[in-house]
Short mmCIF file of C-alpha atoms in Angstrom, two decimals:
data_model
loop_
_atom_site.label_atom_id
_atom_site.label_comp_id
_atom_site.label_asym_id
_atom_site.label_seq_id
_atom_site.Cartn_x
_atom_site.Cartn_y
_atom_site.Cartn_z
CA UNK A 7 -12.55 2.79 -26.65
CA UNK A 8 -11.49 3.73 -23.11
CA UNK A 9 -8.94 6.33 -24.20
CA UNK A 10 -11.21 8.03 -26.79
CA UNK A 11 -14.86 7.38 -25.82
CA UNK A 12 -16.20 10.41 -27.67
CA UNK A 13 -14.56 9.29 -30.93
CA UNK A 14 -15.99 5.81 -30.47
CA UNK A 15 -19.48 7.22 -29.91
CA UNK A 16 -19.07 9.35 -33.03
CA UNK A 17 -18.22 6.26 -35.08
CA UNK A 18 -21.15 4.41 -33.50
CA UNK A 19 -23.52 7.28 -34.34
CA UNK A 20 -22.28 7.29 -37.97
CA UNK A 21 -22.78 3.53 -38.23
CA UNK A 22 -26.29 3.80 -36.79
CA UNK A 23 -27.11 6.57 -39.27
CA UNK A 24 -25.89 4.50 -42.22
CA UNK A 25 -27.95 1.52 -41.07
CA UNK A 26 -31.08 3.69 -40.63
CA UNK A 27 -30.64 5.33 -44.04
CA UNK A 28 -30.09 1.96 -45.73
CA UNK A 29 -33.15 0.54 -44.01
CA UNK A 30 -35.28 3.49 -45.06
CA UNK A 31 -34.82 2.52 -48.75
CA UNK A 32 -36.20 -0.98 -48.20
CA UNK A 33 -39.81 -1.69 -49.06
CA UNK A 34 -40.50 -4.71 -46.87
CA UNK A 35 -43.25 -6.10 -49.02
CA UNK A 36 -42.56 -4.55 -52.45
CA UNK A 37 -40.41 -7.31 -53.88
CA UNK A 38 -41.44 -10.38 -55.81
CA UNK A 39 -43.62 -12.82 -53.86
CA UNK A 40 -44.16 -10.14 -51.19
CA UNK A 41 -40.51 -10.03 -50.07
CA UNK A 42 -38.35 -6.99 -49.31
CA UNK A 43 -37.28 -4.74 -52.15
CA UNK A 44 -34.23 -2.49 -51.72
CA UNK A 45 -34.80 0.80 -53.47
CA UNK A 46 -38.51 0.24 -53.58
CA UNK A 47 -39.11 3.48 -51.66
CA UNK A 48 -37.34 6.72 -50.88
CA UNK A 49 -37.35 8.40 -47.46
CA UNK A 50 -38.78 11.86 -47.18
CA UNK A 51 -36.93 14.95 -46.05
CA UNK A 52 -38.54 14.80 -42.60
CA UNK A 53 -37.46 11.18 -42.15
CA UNK A 54 -33.88 12.00 -43.19
CA UNK A 55 -33.79 14.92 -40.78
CA UNK A 56 -35.11 12.77 -37.92
CA UNK A 57 -32.60 10.01 -38.66
CA UNK A 58 -29.69 12.47 -38.67
CA UNK A 59 -30.95 14.11 -35.48
CA UNK A 60 -31.42 10.81 -33.65
CA UNK A 61 -27.98 9.52 -34.73
CA UNK A 62 -26.27 12.79 -33.76
CA UNK A 63 -27.74 12.58 -30.27
CA UNK A 64 -25.91 9.24 -29.73
CA UNK A 65 -22.59 11.09 -29.58
CA UNK A 66 -23.64 12.33 -26.12
CA UNK A 67 -25.00 9.00 -24.88
CA UNK A 68 -22.28 8.55 -22.19
CA UNK A 69 -22.59 12.06 -20.78
CA UNK A 70 -26.38 12.03 -20.42
CA UNK A 71 -27.84 8.55 -21.02
CA UNK A 72 -31.38 9.31 -19.85
CA UNK A 73 -31.51 12.62 -21.71
CA UNK A 74 -30.39 11.00 -24.96
CA UNK A 75 -32.95 8.21 -24.50
CA UNK A 76 -35.76 10.72 -24.01
CA UNK A 77 -34.66 12.71 -27.04
CA UNK A 78 -34.32 9.71 -29.36
CA UNK A 79 -37.60 8.30 -28.05
CA UNK A 80 -39.38 11.55 -28.94
CA UNK A 81 -37.76 11.54 -32.40
CA UNK A 82 -38.94 7.96 -32.94
CA UNK A 83 -42.49 8.83 -31.84
CA UNK A 84 -42.56 11.77 -34.26
CA UNK A 85 -41.40 9.51 -37.10
CA UNK A 86 -44.08 6.92 -36.36
CA UNK A 87 -46.79 9.60 -36.20
CA UNK A 88 -45.67 11.60 -39.26
CA UNK A 89 -44.58 8.84 -41.68
CA UNK A 90 -46.26 5.65 -42.83
CA UNK A 91 -44.42 3.40 -43.18
CA UNK A 92 -41.85 4.95 -40.83
CA UNK A 93 -38.11 4.94 -41.35
CA UNK A 94 -36.12 2.88 -38.83
CA UNK A 95 -35.43 5.86 -36.56
CA UNK A 96 -36.15 3.55 -33.61
CA UNK A 97 -32.59 2.21 -33.97
CA UNK A 98 -31.25 5.34 -32.25
CA UNK A 99 -33.65 4.82 -29.33
CA UNK A 100 -32.58 1.16 -29.09
CA UNK A 101 -28.89 2.19 -28.77
CA UNK A 102 -29.80 4.85 -26.20
CA UNK A 103 -31.82 2.33 -24.16
CA UNK A 104 -28.87 -0.07 -24.18
CA UNK A 105 -26.64 2.72 -22.84
CA UNK A 106 -29.06 3.53 -20.02
CA UNK A 107 -29.33 -0.14 -19.05
CA UNK A 108 -25.54 -0.59 -19.03
CA UNK A 109 -24.87 2.50 -16.91
CA UNK A 110 -27.66 2.50 -14.32
CA UNK A 111 -29.05 0.02 -11.79
CA UNK A 112 -31.45 -2.81 -12.51
CA UNK A 113 -34.65 -1.17 -11.13
CA UNK A 114 -34.04 1.88 -13.34
CA UNK A 115 -33.46 -0.40 -16.32
CA UNK A 116 -36.75 -2.22 -15.72
CA UNK A 117 -38.76 0.99 -15.34
CA UNK A 118 -37.19 2.86 -18.26
CA UNK A 119 -37.13 -0.23 -20.49
CA UNK A 120 -40.79 -1.06 -19.96
CA UNK A 121 -41.82 2.56 -20.53
CA UNK A 122 -39.76 2.84 -23.74
CA UNK A 123 -40.99 -0.52 -25.01
CA UNK A 124 -44.61 0.40 -24.34
CA UNK A 125 -44.43 3.85 -25.95
CA UNK A 126 -42.56 2.85 -29.10
CA UNK A 127 -44.48 -0.38 -29.69
CA UNK A 128 -47.79 1.35 -28.97
CA UNK A 129 -46.98 4.16 -31.40
CA UNK A 130 -46.02 1.66 -34.10
CA UNK A 131 -49.28 -0.25 -33.63
CA UNK A 132 -51.58 2.77 -33.33
CA UNK A 133 -50.31 5.09 -36.04
CA UNK A 134 -49.30 2.59 -38.71
CA UNK A 135 -51.64 1.47 -41.49
CA UNK A 136 -50.52 -2.13 -41.23
CA UNK A 137 -52.18 -4.53 -38.75
CA UNK A 138 -50.91 -4.31 -35.16
CA UNK A 139 -49.45 -7.82 -35.30
CA UNK A 140 -47.13 -7.20 -38.24
CA UNK A 141 -43.44 -8.18 -38.00
CA UNK A 142 -42.34 -4.53 -38.02
CA UNK A 143 -44.33 -3.77 -34.85
CA UNK A 144 -43.17 -6.93 -33.14
CA UNK A 145 -39.61 -6.05 -34.18
CA UNK A 146 -39.81 -2.75 -32.30
CA UNK A 147 -40.99 -4.66 -29.24
CA UNK A 148 -38.24 -7.27 -29.56
CA UNK A 149 -35.38 -4.84 -30.21
CA UNK A 150 -36.21 -2.58 -27.27
CA UNK A 151 -36.49 -5.59 -24.95
CA UNK A 152 -33.17 -7.04 -26.15
CA UNK A 153 -31.46 -3.66 -25.78
CA UNK A 154 -32.53 -3.42 -22.12
CA UNK A 155 -31.54 -7.04 -21.41
CA UNK A 156 -28.15 -6.73 -23.14
CA UNK A 157 -27.35 -3.48 -21.33
CA UNK A 158 -28.24 -5.00 -17.98
CA UNK A 159 -26.06 -8.04 -18.72
CA UNK A 160 -23.10 -5.82 -19.63
CA UNK A 161 -23.59 -3.76 -16.46
CA UNK A 162 -23.72 -6.93 -14.33
CA UNK A 163 -20.57 -8.31 -15.92
CA UNK A 164 -18.76 -5.01 -15.47
CA UNK A 165 -19.78 -4.90 -11.82
CA UNK A 166 -18.63 -8.51 -11.36
CA UNK A 167 -15.23 -7.79 -12.93
CA UNK A 168 -14.83 -4.64 -10.84
CA UNK A 169 -15.68 -6.58 -7.68
CA UNK A 170 -13.09 -9.25 -8.52
CA UNK A 171 -10.49 -6.57 -9.23
CA UNK A 172 -11.32 -4.80 -5.96
CA UNK A 173 -11.05 -8.03 -3.99
CA UNK A 174 -7.70 -8.75 -5.63
CA UNK A 175 -6.45 -5.27 -4.78
CA UNK A 176 -7.73 -5.60 -1.22
CA UNK A 177 -6.08 -9.00 -0.86
CA UNK A 178 -2.80 -7.57 -2.15
CA UNK A 179 -2.98 -4.69 0.31
CA UNK A 180 -3.81 -7.13 3.09
CA UNK A 181 -0.82 -9.31 2.21
CA UNK A 182 1.47 -6.29 2.22
CA UNK A 183 0.10 -5.07 5.54
CA UNK A 184 0.42 -8.55 7.02
CA UNK A 185 4.01 -8.78 5.81
CA UNK A 186 4.83 -5.39 7.35
CA UNK A 187 3.12 -6.42 10.59
CA UNK A 188 5.09 -9.66 10.76
CA UNK A 189 8.34 -7.81 10.10
CA UNK A 190 7.54 -5.35 12.89
CA UNK A 191 6.64 -8.16 15.29
CA UNK A 192 9.83 -10.03 14.44
CA UNK A 193 11.92 -6.90 15.03
CA UNK A 194 10.26 -6.44 18.42
CA UNK A 195 10.85 -10.07 19.31
CA UNK A 196 14.53 -9.90 18.37
CA UNK A 197 14.99 -6.63 20.26
CA UNK A 198 13.23 -8.09 23.30
CA UNK A 199 15.35 -11.26 23.35
CA UNK A 200 18.60 -9.36 22.88
CA UNK A 201 17.63 -6.93 25.64
CA UNK A 202 16.82 -9.75 28.05
CA UNK A 203 20.08 -11.56 27.33
CA UNK A 204 22.39 -8.54 27.34
CA UNK A 205 20.82 -6.55 30.18
CA UNK A 206 20.87 -9.44 32.64
CA UNK A 207 24.44 -10.51 32.08
CA UNK A 208 25.87 -7.01 31.73
CA UNK A 209 24.22 -6.05 35.01
CA UNK A 210 25.88 -9.03 36.71
CA UNK A 211 29.22 -8.25 35.10
CA UNK A 212 28.97 -4.65 36.29
CA UNK A 213 28.23 -5.70 39.87
CA UNK A 214 30.98 -8.29 40.05
CA UNK A 215 33.49 -5.95 38.42
CA UNK A 216 32.63 -3.32 41.05
CA UNK A 217 33.16 -5.87 43.82
CA UNK A 218 36.50 -6.92 42.36
CA UNK A 219 37.71 -3.33 42.11
CA UNK A 220 36.63 -2.63 45.68
CA UNK A 221 38.42 -5.60 47.31
CA UNK A 222 41.35 -5.97 44.89
CA UNK A 223 43.98 -4.59 47.29
CA UNK A 224 42.75 -5.84 50.67
CA UNK A 225 41.11 -9.17 49.80
CA UNK A 226 42.53 -10.53 46.57
CA UNK A 227 40.82 -13.91 47.09
CA UNK A 228 37.40 -12.29 46.92
CA UNK A 229 38.51 -10.24 43.93
CA UNK A 230 39.55 -13.43 42.18
CA UNK A 231 36.15 -14.99 42.94
CA UNK A 232 34.35 -11.89 41.62
CA UNK A 233 36.39 -11.96 38.43
CA UNK A 234 35.52 -15.62 38.01
CA UNK A 235 31.86 -14.69 38.20
CA UNK A 236 32.51 -11.96 35.64
CA UNK A 237 34.06 -14.51 33.32
CA UNK A 238 31.16 -16.92 33.83
CA UNK A 239 28.52 -14.22 33.22
CA UNK A 240 30.25 -13.03 30.08
CA UNK A 241 30.53 -16.60 28.82
CA UNK A 242 26.81 -17.15 29.44
CA UNK A 243 25.98 -13.92 27.63
CA UNK A 244 28.06 -14.96 24.63
CA UNK A 245 26.44 -18.40 24.55
CA UNK A 246 22.92 -16.97 24.63
CA UNK A 247 23.76 -14.37 22.01
CA UNK A 248 25.25 -17.09 19.84
CA UNK A 249 22.07 -19.16 20.25
CA UNK A 250 19.85 -16.19 19.39
CA UNK A 251 21.88 -15.28 16.30
CA UNK A 252 21.89 -18.93 15.30
CA UNK A 253 18.10 -18.98 15.38
CA UNK A 254 17.99 -15.97 13.10
CA UNK A 255 20.33 -17.65 10.64
CA UNK A 256 18.11 -20.77 10.59
CA UNK A 257 14.97 -18.84 9.59
CA UNK A 258 14.70 -20.84 6.34
CA UNK A 259 14.69 -24.19 8.16
CA UNK A 260 11.08 -25.24 8.94
CA UNK A 261 12.27 -27.57 11.69
CA UNK A 262 14.46 -24.99 13.39
CA UNK A 263 13.27 -23.76 16.82
CA UNK A 264 11.63 -20.37 16.88
CA UNK A 265 12.55 -19.37 20.43
CA UNK A 266 15.75 -19.54 22.50
CA UNK A 267 16.09 -22.54 24.80
CA UNK A 268 16.03 -21.19 28.40
CA UNK A 269 13.03 -22.12 30.50
CA UNK A 270 11.95 -22.84 34.08
CA UNK A 271 13.93 -26.07 33.95
CA UNK A 272 17.12 -24.02 34.47
CA UNK A 273 15.56 -21.54 36.90
CA UNK A 274 17.84 -22.63 39.76
CA UNK A 275 20.90 -21.85 37.68
CA UNK A 276 19.52 -18.40 36.90
CA UNK A 277 18.88 -17.67 40.58
CA UNK A 278 22.41 -18.83 41.47
CA UNK A 279 23.87 -16.16 39.18
CA UNK A 280 22.00 -13.48 41.12
CA UNK A 281 23.02 -14.96 44.45
CA UNK A 282 26.66 -14.88 43.36
CA UNK A 283 26.13 -11.22 42.45
CA UNK A 284 25.07 -10.48 46.03
CA UNK A 285 21.29 -10.56 45.70
CA UNK A 286 19.63 -13.01 48.14
CA UNK A 287 16.83 -14.77 46.28
CA UNK A 288 14.32 -17.26 47.70
CA UNK A 289 12.31 -19.58 45.48
CA UNK A 290 8.90 -21.14 46.08
CA UNK A 291 7.44 -23.46 43.43
CA UNK A 292 4.16 -25.34 43.43
CA UNK A 293 4.07 -26.18 39.73
CA UNK A 294 5.64 -29.59 40.50
CA UNK A 295 7.92 -29.25 37.49
CA UNK A 296 5.10 -29.90 35.02
CA UNK A 297 6.19 -29.15 31.44
CA UNK A 298 4.92 -25.97 29.83
CA UNK A 299 4.57 -25.01 26.16
CA UNK A 300 7.85 -23.63 24.84
CA UNK A 301 6.59 -20.06 24.43
CA UNK A 302 5.08 -19.94 27.94
CA UNK A 303 8.17 -21.57 29.48
CA UNK A 304 10.47 -19.03 27.85
CA UNK A 305 8.23 -16.08 28.79
CA UNK A 306 8.16 -17.13 32.45
CA UNK A 307 11.94 -17.50 32.49
CA UNK A 308 12.54 -14.12 30.84
CA UNK A 309 10.08 -12.35 33.16
CA UNK A 310 11.88 -13.68 36.24
CA UNK A 311 15.26 -12.82 34.72
CA UNK A 312 14.27 -9.25 33.87
CA UNK A 313 12.48 -8.66 37.18
CA UNK A 314 15.51 -9.81 39.20
CA UNK A 315 17.82 -7.73 36.99
CA UNK A 316 15.71 -4.67 37.81
CA UNK A 317 15.86 -5.55 41.51
CA UNK A 318 19.63 -5.77 41.36
CA UNK A 319 19.90 -2.48 39.50
CA UNK A 320 17.28 -0.36 41.25
CA UNK A 321 16.27 -1.84 44.62
CA UNK A 322 19.38 -0.59 46.41
CA UNK A 323 21.94 -2.36 48.60
CA UNK A 324 20.72 -4.95 51.03
CA UNK A 325 17.56 -5.75 49.08
CA UNK A 326 16.20 -9.27 49.05
CA UNK A 327 14.00 -10.94 46.47
CA UNK A 328 11.41 -13.69 46.44
CA UNK A 329 10.36 -15.68 43.40
CA UNK A 330 7.28 -17.90 43.24
CA UNK A 331 5.97 -20.09 40.43
CA UNK A 332 2.43 -21.35 41.05
CA UNK A 333 0.31 -23.56 38.79
CA UNK A 334 -3.38 -22.61 39.11
CA UNK A 335 -5.69 -24.59 36.84
CA UNK A 336 -4.86 -23.76 33.23
CA UNK A 337 -2.58 -20.87 34.14
CA UNK A 338 0.84 -20.42 35.69
CA UNK A 339 1.48 -17.43 37.97
CA UNK A 340 4.99 -16.00 38.20
CA UNK A 341 5.65 -13.46 40.97
CA UNK A 342 8.84 -11.58 41.85
CA UNK A 343 8.92 -9.47 45.06
CA UNK A 344 11.65 -7.37 46.58
CA UNK A 345 11.97 -5.29 49.76
CA UNK A 346 14.08 -2.51 48.30
CA UNK A 347 13.87 1.06 49.51
CA UNK A 348 10.95 3.13 48.16
CA UNK A 349 13.32 5.55 46.44
CA UNK A 350 14.99 2.81 44.47
CA UNK A 351 11.88 1.09 43.17
CA UNK A 352 10.59 1.25 39.64
CA UNK A 353 7.72 3.66 38.98
CA UNK A 354 4.34 2.28 38.08
CA UNK A 355 4.70 3.17 34.38
CA UNK A 356 7.58 0.80 34.03
CA UNK A 357 10.32 3.42 33.60
CA UNK A 358 13.31 3.10 35.93
CA UNK A 359 13.89 5.90 38.36
CA UNK A 360 17.14 6.81 36.64
CA UNK A 361 15.40 7.22 33.27
CA UNK A 362 15.29 4.91 30.25
CA UNK A 363 14.91 1.16 30.09
CA UNK A 364 12.69 -1.31 28.26
CA UNK A 365 12.46 -4.13 30.80
CA UNK A 366 8.84 -3.87 31.88
CA UNK A 367 7.79 -2.94 28.35
CA UNK A 368 9.35 -6.16 27.05
CA UNK A 369 7.67 -8.16 29.81
CA UNK A 370 4.27 -6.68 28.92
CA UNK A 371 4.80 -7.50 25.25
CA UNK A 372 5.66 -11.11 26.05
CA UNK A 373 2.64 -11.57 28.31
CA UNK A 374 0.25 -9.81 25.94
CA UNK A 375 1.42 -11.95 23.00
CA UNK A 376 0.46 -15.06 24.99
CA UNK A 377 -2.92 -13.69 26.09
CA UNK A 378 -1.92 -13.28 29.73
CA UNK A 379 -1.88 -10.40 32.21
CA UNK A 380 1.00 -8.54 33.88
CA UNK A 381 0.93 -6.28 36.93
CA UNK A 382 3.97 -4.31 38.07
CA UNK A 383 3.75 -1.76 40.86
CA UNK A 384 5.54 -0.58 44.03
CA UNK A 385 4.67 -2.38 47.24
CA UNK A 386 3.33 -0.61 50.29
CA UNK A 387 6.22 0.22 52.60
CA UNK A 388 8.91 -0.25 49.96
CA UNK A 389 9.96 -2.62 47.27
CA UNK A 390 8.36 -3.68 44.03
CA UNK A 391 6.07 -6.47 42.86
CA UNK A 392 5.90 -8.07 39.40
CA UNK A 393 3.26 -10.71 38.72
CA UNK A 394 2.51 -12.41 35.41
CA UNK A 395 -0.41 -14.77 34.80
CA UNK A 396 0.21 -16.90 31.74
CA UNK A 397 -2.24 -19.35 30.13
CA UNK A 398 -0.47 -22.64 29.69
CA UNK A 399 -2.04 -23.18 26.24
CA UNK A 400 -1.61 -19.61 24.93
CA UNK A 401 -0.53 -19.41 21.32
CA UNK A 402 0.35 -23.11 21.12
CA UNK A 403 -2.83 -25.14 21.17
CA UNK A 404 -1.06 -27.76 23.33
CA UNK A 405 -2.95 -29.62 25.98
CA UNK A 406 -1.40 -30.10 29.38
#
């Protein structure tokens, strides 16, 4: 039916014609005891022509439903006016009305159906010799009403099925888009964690290796101490990388942690690594060591780590840094200041002066994911300031 609609309509038109022709030979009251008598009458040439014309019009019912209905309705009216009793030409109008009802909206179905029902039933009652209340006249009324109702029901069901199919397609597209979004977010998270781990420790290794090379000949004791710091930094980097890779391998375990372990609880150890690398760092904390949600705790730690790494790389020699962690209501404020030279500070757009780098971008992504705010800008007179305000319940739903 869907692949060959015109052929189906041709078969339907032929079937309607056969039914009309067969009905035209029936004398409804010519049989014994007033019953129907097949062969009791013979249709005239005009009736045969009207039946063939009405049935042929049904072949085009899909292309022009209203036009076919008007045409078959006129053919039916002509039959009722010209012949008494009329041949069942109304069958073609009934099929056309069903098509209109199944392919248009409900208001159009009501208007067209009532008009067709009124015209055909009125013609049958007015121009026939039988009383107006005969079964034939009531049959015209009933068949036109059922055609409109059946067509409207089919249209409603088709619309319902199409809506279900559309919702299913939309849900499938939504699932695919959500899967792609989650993959992209996971890639960003992995890249951000690896950057934070590698950049910090490699920066410290680079500084300590430079110190060792500088004092190797004149002060071998300091060179040995610098190399020890290099070994410690590289060991820490390997441990954190191992932990991060281990988390990725445990993705199928529902009880496995979803974030690396570092947090503000080991902040002093982090600051000691920078002090050993030659960066004086002062710490001020008013959070009283209150526990934070894991995601917020990790974000605060990584922001301080990345900010101090940028200070060590870009603030120039002799720079000093200050770190503060302040608990204000339902937020925690993390601030990192340095007094580096203006030429060595990071630009306001987050790109290092020497070009490249993803530090501030990663910090912004972390803070944004938690619903917080990050400001990073040069300080008046030199240096740089990074401040992150993190909601202590962001993304976790934990009460504190």
